XYZ file of C-alpha atoms in Angstrom:
411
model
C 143.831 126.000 112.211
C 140.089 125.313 112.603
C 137.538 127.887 111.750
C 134.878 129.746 114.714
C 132.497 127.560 115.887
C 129.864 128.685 113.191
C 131.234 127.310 110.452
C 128.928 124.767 109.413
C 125.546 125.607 111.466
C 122.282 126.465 109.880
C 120.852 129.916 109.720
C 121.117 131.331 113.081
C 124.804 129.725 114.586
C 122.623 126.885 116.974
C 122.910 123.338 116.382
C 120.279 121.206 116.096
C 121.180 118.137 117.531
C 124.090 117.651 120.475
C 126.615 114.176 119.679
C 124.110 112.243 121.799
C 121.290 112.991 119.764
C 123.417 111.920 117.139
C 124.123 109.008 117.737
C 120.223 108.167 119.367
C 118.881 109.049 116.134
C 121.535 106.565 113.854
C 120.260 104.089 116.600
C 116.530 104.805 115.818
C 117.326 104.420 112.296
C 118.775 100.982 112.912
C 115.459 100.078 114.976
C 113.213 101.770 112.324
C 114.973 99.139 109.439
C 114.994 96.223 111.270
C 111.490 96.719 111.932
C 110.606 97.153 108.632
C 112.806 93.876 107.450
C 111.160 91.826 110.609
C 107.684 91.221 108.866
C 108.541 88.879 106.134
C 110.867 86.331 108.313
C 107.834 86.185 110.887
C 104.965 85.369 108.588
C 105.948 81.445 109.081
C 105.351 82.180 112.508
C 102.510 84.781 111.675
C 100.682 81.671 109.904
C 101.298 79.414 112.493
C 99.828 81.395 115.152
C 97.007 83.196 113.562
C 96.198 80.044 110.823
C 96.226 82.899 107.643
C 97.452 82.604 104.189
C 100.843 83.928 103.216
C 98.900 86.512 101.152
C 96.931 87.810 104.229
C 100.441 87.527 105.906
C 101.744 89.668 103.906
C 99.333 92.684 104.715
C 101.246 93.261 107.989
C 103.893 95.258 105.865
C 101.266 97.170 103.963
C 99.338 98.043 107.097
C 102.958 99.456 107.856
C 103.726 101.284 105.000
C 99.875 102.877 105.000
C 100.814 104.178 108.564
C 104.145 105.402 107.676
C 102.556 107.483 104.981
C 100.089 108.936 107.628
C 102.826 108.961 110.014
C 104.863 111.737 107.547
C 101.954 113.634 106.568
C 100.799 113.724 110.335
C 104.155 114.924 111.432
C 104.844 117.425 108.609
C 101.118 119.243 109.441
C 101.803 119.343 113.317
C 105.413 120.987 112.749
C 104.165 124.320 112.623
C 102.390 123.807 115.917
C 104.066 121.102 118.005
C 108.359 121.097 118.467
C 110.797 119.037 117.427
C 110.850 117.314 120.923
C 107.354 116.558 121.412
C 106.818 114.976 117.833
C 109.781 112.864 118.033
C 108.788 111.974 120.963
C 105.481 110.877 120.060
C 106.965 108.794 117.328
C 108.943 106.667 119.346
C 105.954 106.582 121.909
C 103.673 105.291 118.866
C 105.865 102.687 117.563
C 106.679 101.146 121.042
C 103.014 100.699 121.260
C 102.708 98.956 118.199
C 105.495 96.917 118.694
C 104.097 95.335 121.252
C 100.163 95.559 120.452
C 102.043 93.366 117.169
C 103.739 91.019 120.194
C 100.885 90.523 122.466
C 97.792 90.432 120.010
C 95.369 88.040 120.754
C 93.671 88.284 116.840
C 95.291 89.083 113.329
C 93.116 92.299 113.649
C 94.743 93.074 116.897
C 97.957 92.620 115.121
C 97.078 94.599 111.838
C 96.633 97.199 113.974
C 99.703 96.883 115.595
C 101.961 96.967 112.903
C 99.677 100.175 111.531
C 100.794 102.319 114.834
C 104.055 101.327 114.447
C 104.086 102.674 110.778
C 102.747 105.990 112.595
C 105.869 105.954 114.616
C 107.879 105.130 111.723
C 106.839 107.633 109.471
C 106.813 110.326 111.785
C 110.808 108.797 113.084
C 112.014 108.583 109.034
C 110.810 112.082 108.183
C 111.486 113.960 111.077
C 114.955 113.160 111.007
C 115.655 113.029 107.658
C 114.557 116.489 107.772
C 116.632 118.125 111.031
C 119.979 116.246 109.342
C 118.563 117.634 105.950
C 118.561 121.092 107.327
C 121.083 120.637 110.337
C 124.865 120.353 109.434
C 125.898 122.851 106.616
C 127.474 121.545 103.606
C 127.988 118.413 105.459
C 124.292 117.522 105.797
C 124.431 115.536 102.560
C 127.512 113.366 103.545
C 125.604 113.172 107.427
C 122.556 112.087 105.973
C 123.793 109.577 104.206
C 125.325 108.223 107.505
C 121.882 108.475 109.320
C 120.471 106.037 106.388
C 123.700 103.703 106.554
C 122.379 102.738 109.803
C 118.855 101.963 108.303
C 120.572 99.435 106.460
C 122.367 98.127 109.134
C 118.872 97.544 110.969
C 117.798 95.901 107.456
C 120.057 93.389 107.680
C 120.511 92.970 111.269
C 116.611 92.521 112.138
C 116.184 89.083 109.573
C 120.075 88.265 111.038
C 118.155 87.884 114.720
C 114.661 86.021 113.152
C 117.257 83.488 111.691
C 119.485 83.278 114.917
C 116.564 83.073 116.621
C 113.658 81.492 115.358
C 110.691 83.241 113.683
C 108.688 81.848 116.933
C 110.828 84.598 118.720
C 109.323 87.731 116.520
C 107.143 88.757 119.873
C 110.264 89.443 121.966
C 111.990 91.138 118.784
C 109.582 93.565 118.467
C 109.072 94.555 122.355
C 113.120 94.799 122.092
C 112.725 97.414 119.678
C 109.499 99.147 121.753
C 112.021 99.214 124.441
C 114.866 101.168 122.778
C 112.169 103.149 120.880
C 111.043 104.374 124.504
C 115.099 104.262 125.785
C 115.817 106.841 123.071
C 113.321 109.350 124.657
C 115.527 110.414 127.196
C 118.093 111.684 123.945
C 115.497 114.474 123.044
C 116.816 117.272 125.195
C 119.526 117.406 122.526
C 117.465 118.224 119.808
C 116.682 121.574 118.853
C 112.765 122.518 119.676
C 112.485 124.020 116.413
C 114.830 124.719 113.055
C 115.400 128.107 112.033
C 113.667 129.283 108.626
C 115.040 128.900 105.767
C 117.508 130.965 104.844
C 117.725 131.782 100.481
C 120.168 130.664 98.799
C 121.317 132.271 95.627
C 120.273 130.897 92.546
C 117.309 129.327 93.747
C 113.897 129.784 91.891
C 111.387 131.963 93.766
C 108.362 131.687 91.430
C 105.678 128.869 92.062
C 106.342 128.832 88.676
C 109.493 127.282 88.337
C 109.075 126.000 91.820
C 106.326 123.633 91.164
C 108.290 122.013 88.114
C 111.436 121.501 90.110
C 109.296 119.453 93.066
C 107.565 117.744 90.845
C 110.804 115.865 89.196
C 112.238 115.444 92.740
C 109.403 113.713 93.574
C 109.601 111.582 89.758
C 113.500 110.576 91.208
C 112.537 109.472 94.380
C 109.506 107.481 93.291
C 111.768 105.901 90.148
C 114.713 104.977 92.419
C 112.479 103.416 94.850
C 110.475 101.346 91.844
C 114.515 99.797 90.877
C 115.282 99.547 94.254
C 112.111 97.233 95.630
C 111.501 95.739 92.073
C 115.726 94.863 92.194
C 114.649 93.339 96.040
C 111.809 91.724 95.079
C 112.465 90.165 91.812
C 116.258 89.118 91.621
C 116.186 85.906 92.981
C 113.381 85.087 90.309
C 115.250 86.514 87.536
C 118.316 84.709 89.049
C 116.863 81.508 88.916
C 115.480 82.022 85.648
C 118.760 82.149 84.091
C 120.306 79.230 85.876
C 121.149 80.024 89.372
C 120.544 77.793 92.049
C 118.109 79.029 94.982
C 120.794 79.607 97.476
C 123.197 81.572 95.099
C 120.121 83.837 94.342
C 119.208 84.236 97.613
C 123.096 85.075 98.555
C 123.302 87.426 95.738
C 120.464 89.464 96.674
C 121.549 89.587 100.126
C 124.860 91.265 99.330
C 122.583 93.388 97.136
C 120.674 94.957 100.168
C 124.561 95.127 101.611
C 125.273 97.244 98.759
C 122.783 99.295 99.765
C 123.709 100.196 103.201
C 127.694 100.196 101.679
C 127.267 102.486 99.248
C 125.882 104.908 102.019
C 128.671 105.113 104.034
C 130.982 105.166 100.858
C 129.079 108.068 99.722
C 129.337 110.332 103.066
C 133.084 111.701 102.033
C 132.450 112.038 98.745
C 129.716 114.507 99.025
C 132.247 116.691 101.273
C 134.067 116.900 97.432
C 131.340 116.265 94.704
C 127.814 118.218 94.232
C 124.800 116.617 94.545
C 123.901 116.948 91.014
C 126.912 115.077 90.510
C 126.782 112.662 92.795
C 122.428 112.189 91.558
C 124.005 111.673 87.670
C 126.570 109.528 88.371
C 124.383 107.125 90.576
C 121.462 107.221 87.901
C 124.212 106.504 85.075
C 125.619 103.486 86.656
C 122.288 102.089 88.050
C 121.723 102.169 83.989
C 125.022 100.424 83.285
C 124.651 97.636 85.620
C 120.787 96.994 85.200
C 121.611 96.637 81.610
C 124.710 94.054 82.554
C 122.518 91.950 84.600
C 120.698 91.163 81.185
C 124.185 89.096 80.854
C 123.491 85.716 83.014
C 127.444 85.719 83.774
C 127.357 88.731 85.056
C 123.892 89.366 86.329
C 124.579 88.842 90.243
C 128.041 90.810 90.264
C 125.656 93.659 88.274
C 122.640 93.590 90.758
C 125.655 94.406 93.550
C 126.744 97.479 91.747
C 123.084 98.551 91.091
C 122.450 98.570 94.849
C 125.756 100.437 95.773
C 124.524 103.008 92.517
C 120.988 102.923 94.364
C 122.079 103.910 97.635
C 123.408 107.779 97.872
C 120.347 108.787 95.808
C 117.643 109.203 98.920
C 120.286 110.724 101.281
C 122.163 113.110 98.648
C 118.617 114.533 97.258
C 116.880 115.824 100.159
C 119.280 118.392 101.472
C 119.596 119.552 97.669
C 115.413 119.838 97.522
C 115.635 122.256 100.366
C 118.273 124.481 99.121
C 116.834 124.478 95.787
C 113.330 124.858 97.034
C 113.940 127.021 100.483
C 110.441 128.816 100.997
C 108.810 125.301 100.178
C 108.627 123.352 103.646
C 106.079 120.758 102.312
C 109.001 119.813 100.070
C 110.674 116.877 101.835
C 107.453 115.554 102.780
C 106.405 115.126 99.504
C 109.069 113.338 98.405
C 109.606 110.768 101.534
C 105.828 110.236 100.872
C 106.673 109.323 97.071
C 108.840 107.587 98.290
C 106.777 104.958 100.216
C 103.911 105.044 97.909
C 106.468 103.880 95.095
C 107.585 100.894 97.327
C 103.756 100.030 98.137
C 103.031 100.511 94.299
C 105.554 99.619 91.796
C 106.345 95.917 92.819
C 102.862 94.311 92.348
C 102.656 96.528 88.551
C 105.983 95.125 87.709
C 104.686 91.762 88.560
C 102.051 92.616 86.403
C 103.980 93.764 83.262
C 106.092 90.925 83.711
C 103.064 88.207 83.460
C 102.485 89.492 80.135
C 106.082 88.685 79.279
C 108.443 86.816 80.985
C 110.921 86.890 84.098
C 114.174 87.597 81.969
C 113.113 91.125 81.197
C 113.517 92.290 84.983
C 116.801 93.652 84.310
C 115.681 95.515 81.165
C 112.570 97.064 82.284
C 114.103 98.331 85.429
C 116.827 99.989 83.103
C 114.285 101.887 81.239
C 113.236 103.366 84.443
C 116.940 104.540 85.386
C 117.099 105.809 82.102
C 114.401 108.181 83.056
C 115.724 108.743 85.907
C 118.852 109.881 84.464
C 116.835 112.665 81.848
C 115.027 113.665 85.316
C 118.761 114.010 87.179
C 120.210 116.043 84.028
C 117.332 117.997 83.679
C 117.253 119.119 87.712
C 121.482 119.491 86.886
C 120.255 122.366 84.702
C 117.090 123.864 85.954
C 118.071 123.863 90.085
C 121.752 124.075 90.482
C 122.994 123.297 93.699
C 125.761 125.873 94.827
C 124.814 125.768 98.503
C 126.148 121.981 98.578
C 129.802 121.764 98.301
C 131.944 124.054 100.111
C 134.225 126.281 98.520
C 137.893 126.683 99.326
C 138.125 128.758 102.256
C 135.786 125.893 104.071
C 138.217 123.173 103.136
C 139.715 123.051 106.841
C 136.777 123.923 108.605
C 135.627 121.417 111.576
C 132.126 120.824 111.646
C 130.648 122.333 115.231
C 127.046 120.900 115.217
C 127.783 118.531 118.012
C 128.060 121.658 120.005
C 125.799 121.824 123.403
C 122.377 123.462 122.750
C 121.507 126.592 124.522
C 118.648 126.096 126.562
C-alpha cells in the first residue's frame, strides 16, 4: 500500500522538479565535472597553442574556480529576486559561452576569460541545484543528493576518458560539446519549480543567532576540511606513491580508482541514508577517512588505503547540506556558505600543503591529512550533539511510503 501523494514533498505538497528535470540536472552535473576535469589534460595542448608555461597553464582552473565562487554568491543574492527558472537558466547560458569563448580564443587572455564565465555558469549550476535537491525530496533528499553528485563524478572521469580517446588537440570541440548540452538542457526548466517554499521549522532546531552562528560556522570547518583531504589526497598521492616505491603508472592507476571511489561511494551512500542519520552517516565517513589516511602511512597498504579514503570522502558533501538546512531553517545564506568553503578550500589548501610539506618531506602526506580528519571527526561529534538531525530519517510509519516528487508541476 503506498502512502497519498504528499508523502515526501517539501512544505506546501508541490514538487520541485518533474522526472525530466531530474534527470537534466544529473546530466548537468556530469557536464559541470567533466568540465572541471578537462583543464589539466588540455594544458599540453594549451602550451602548444598559446606558447605558455605549465604554471601559467595552470591558471585556467583557478580563473574557474574564482568564477564559480562568484557564480554561487551571484546566484544566492539574485534568489530572492529572480526564479528558479531564470537563474538556472542563466547558468547554463553563461557556461555555454565560456565554453566556447575557451574553444575559439584567439589569445590566452581571451581564453582566461573564457574559462572565468564558465566558472559563473558553474557556480551558479553546482549551487542552485544542490540547493532545490537539498530542499526538494523529503527525507530522501540526502540519499537524492548524493545521486545528483554521483553523476559529477561520472563527468570527472568521463571528461579526461574523451581528452585521452581523443587527443588533447581536440579540447576545442570538447568544450563546445558541453556549451551545446549546457544550452540543450534549457528546454528541461519548465519542470522546475519557479521558487521553493520557505522553510518550514523543524523541531529541535536552534532559533537563536546565538547558537545558530556556532552551528554554521563548524559546517562550514567540515566542508572546508573534507575538501583540504580530498584535493590534497588528488593532488599528492601519486608523489607520496612514488616516494615509497611505486612505479609511475601504478600511482597514477591508484589514484585513478581513488577519484572512482569518489563517485562510488556516492551512489553506495544514496540507500543508506534512507536507514542511517546524517550525523551518522558524517561520523562514520570522518572515522574511516582517519583509519585509512593513517594506513596509507603503511607502503603495502597505502594505495588499497587511499581507495577507502575516497569512498569515506564521498557521502560527506551530499549527506551535509540537507542536514545544514534542517538544522539551520530560517538561515538561507546557509548552503551558500558552505559550497563557497567549499571551493575556496580546493583553491587554498593544496599549494599550503605543498608548502608544509617542503619543510619536511613527501612521506608525511598521509599523516598530515589524518590530522585534518581527526578534526574533522571532533567537528562531526560535536554538530552530533549540538544540531541533531531528527528531520532526516524517516520514522516507521514512512517506511513504505513512495516518494511523489517526480509528480507534474502545477502551472
Amino acid at each position: 500500500m503506498t502512502a497519498s501523494p504528499e508523502a515526501d514533498l517539501p512544505e506546501g505538497g508541490k514538487p520541485l522538479l518533474t522526472t525530466v528535470a531530474i534527470v537534466a540536472s544529473c546530466l548537468a552535473f556530469v557536464v559541470i565535472g567533466a568540465l572541471q576535469a578537462l583543464y589539466g589534460p588540455a594544458i599540453p595542448a594549451l602550451r602548444d597553442e598559446f606558447g605558455i608555461s605549465p604554471a601559467v597553464a595552470g591558471l585556467s582552473l583557478s580563473a574557474h574556480f574564482v568564477g564559480a565562487l562568484l557564480g554561487v554568491l551571484i546566484y544566492h543574492l539574485l534568489r530572492g529576486r529572480l526564479n528558479n527558472r531564470v537563474l538556472l537558466g542563466g547558468s547554463y547560458v553563461l557556461m555555454a559561452l565560456g565554453a566556447a569563448a575557451f574553444a575559439f580564443s584567439p589569445s590566452w587572455a581571451l581564453a582566461l576569460a573564457g574559462t572565468f564565465v564558465i566558472g559563473l555558469g558553474f557556480g551558479g549550476i553546482d549551487y542552485g541545484l544542490n540547493q532545490l535537491f537539498a530542499v526538494g525530496f523529503g527525507h530522501r533528499s540526502t540519499a537524492m543528493l548524493n545521486l545528483l553528485n554521483g553523476h559529477f563524478g561520472i563527468g570527472a572521469i568521463a571528461g579526461p576518458a574523451l581528452i585521452g580517446w581523443l587527443g588533447a588537440d581536440s579540447y576545442p570541440e570538447i568544450f563546445v560539446g558541453t556549451g551545446v548540452i549546457s544550452l540543450l538542457i534549457l528546454v528541461t526548466l519548465g519542470g522546475v519549480a519557479a521558487r521553493e517554499p520557505a522553510p518550514a521549522p523543524v523541531d529541535g532546531a536552534p532559533a537563536g543567532g546565538a547558537r545558530v552562528l556556532p552551528i554554521i560556522a563548524v559546517f562550514i570547518g567540515i566542508y572546508v576540511l573534507h575538501v583540504a583531504i580530498e584535493t590534497g589526497v588528488g593532488g599528492w598521492e601519486p608523489t607520496h606513491l612514488e616516494a615509497v616505491g611505486y612505479g609511475a603508472a601504478t600511482a597514477a592507476t591508484a589514484t585513478s580508482a581513488y577519484w572512482a571511489a569518489m563517485t562510488l561511494g556516492r551512489f553506495v551512500a544514496a540507500p543508506i541514508s534512507l536507514r542511517w542519520s546524517a550525523p551518522s552517516i558524517l561520523l562514520v565517513c570522518c572515522i574511516g577517512m582517519a583509519g585509512f589516511l593513517l594506513l596509507a602511512t603503511v607502503p603495502a597498504f597505502a594505495p588499497y588505503a587511499y581507495f577507502g579514503v575516497g569512498l569515506m570522502i564521498a557521502p560527506i558533501f551530499p549527506t551535509c547540506l540537507p542536514w545544514l538546512n534542517r538544522a539551520v531553517p530560517g538561515v538561507g545564506a546557509a548552503g551558500a556558505y558552505v559550497i563557497a568553503a567549499s571551493m575556496i578550500g580546493g583553491v587554498a589548501f593544496p599549494p599550503l600543503l605543498g608548502a608544509v610539506i617542503d619543510t619536511m618531506e613527501v612521506k608525511t602526506v598521509p599523516l598530515l591529512l589524518f590530522l585534518l580528519a581527526v578534526v574533522c571527526g571532533v567537528l562531526s561529534l560535536w554538530l552530533r550533539r549540538n544540531a541533531p538531525d531528527p528531520g532526516g530519517v524517516p520514522g516507521p510509519r514512512d517506511s513504505g511510503r513512495t516518494d511523489a516528487v517526480t509528480a507534474p508541476l502545477n502551472p
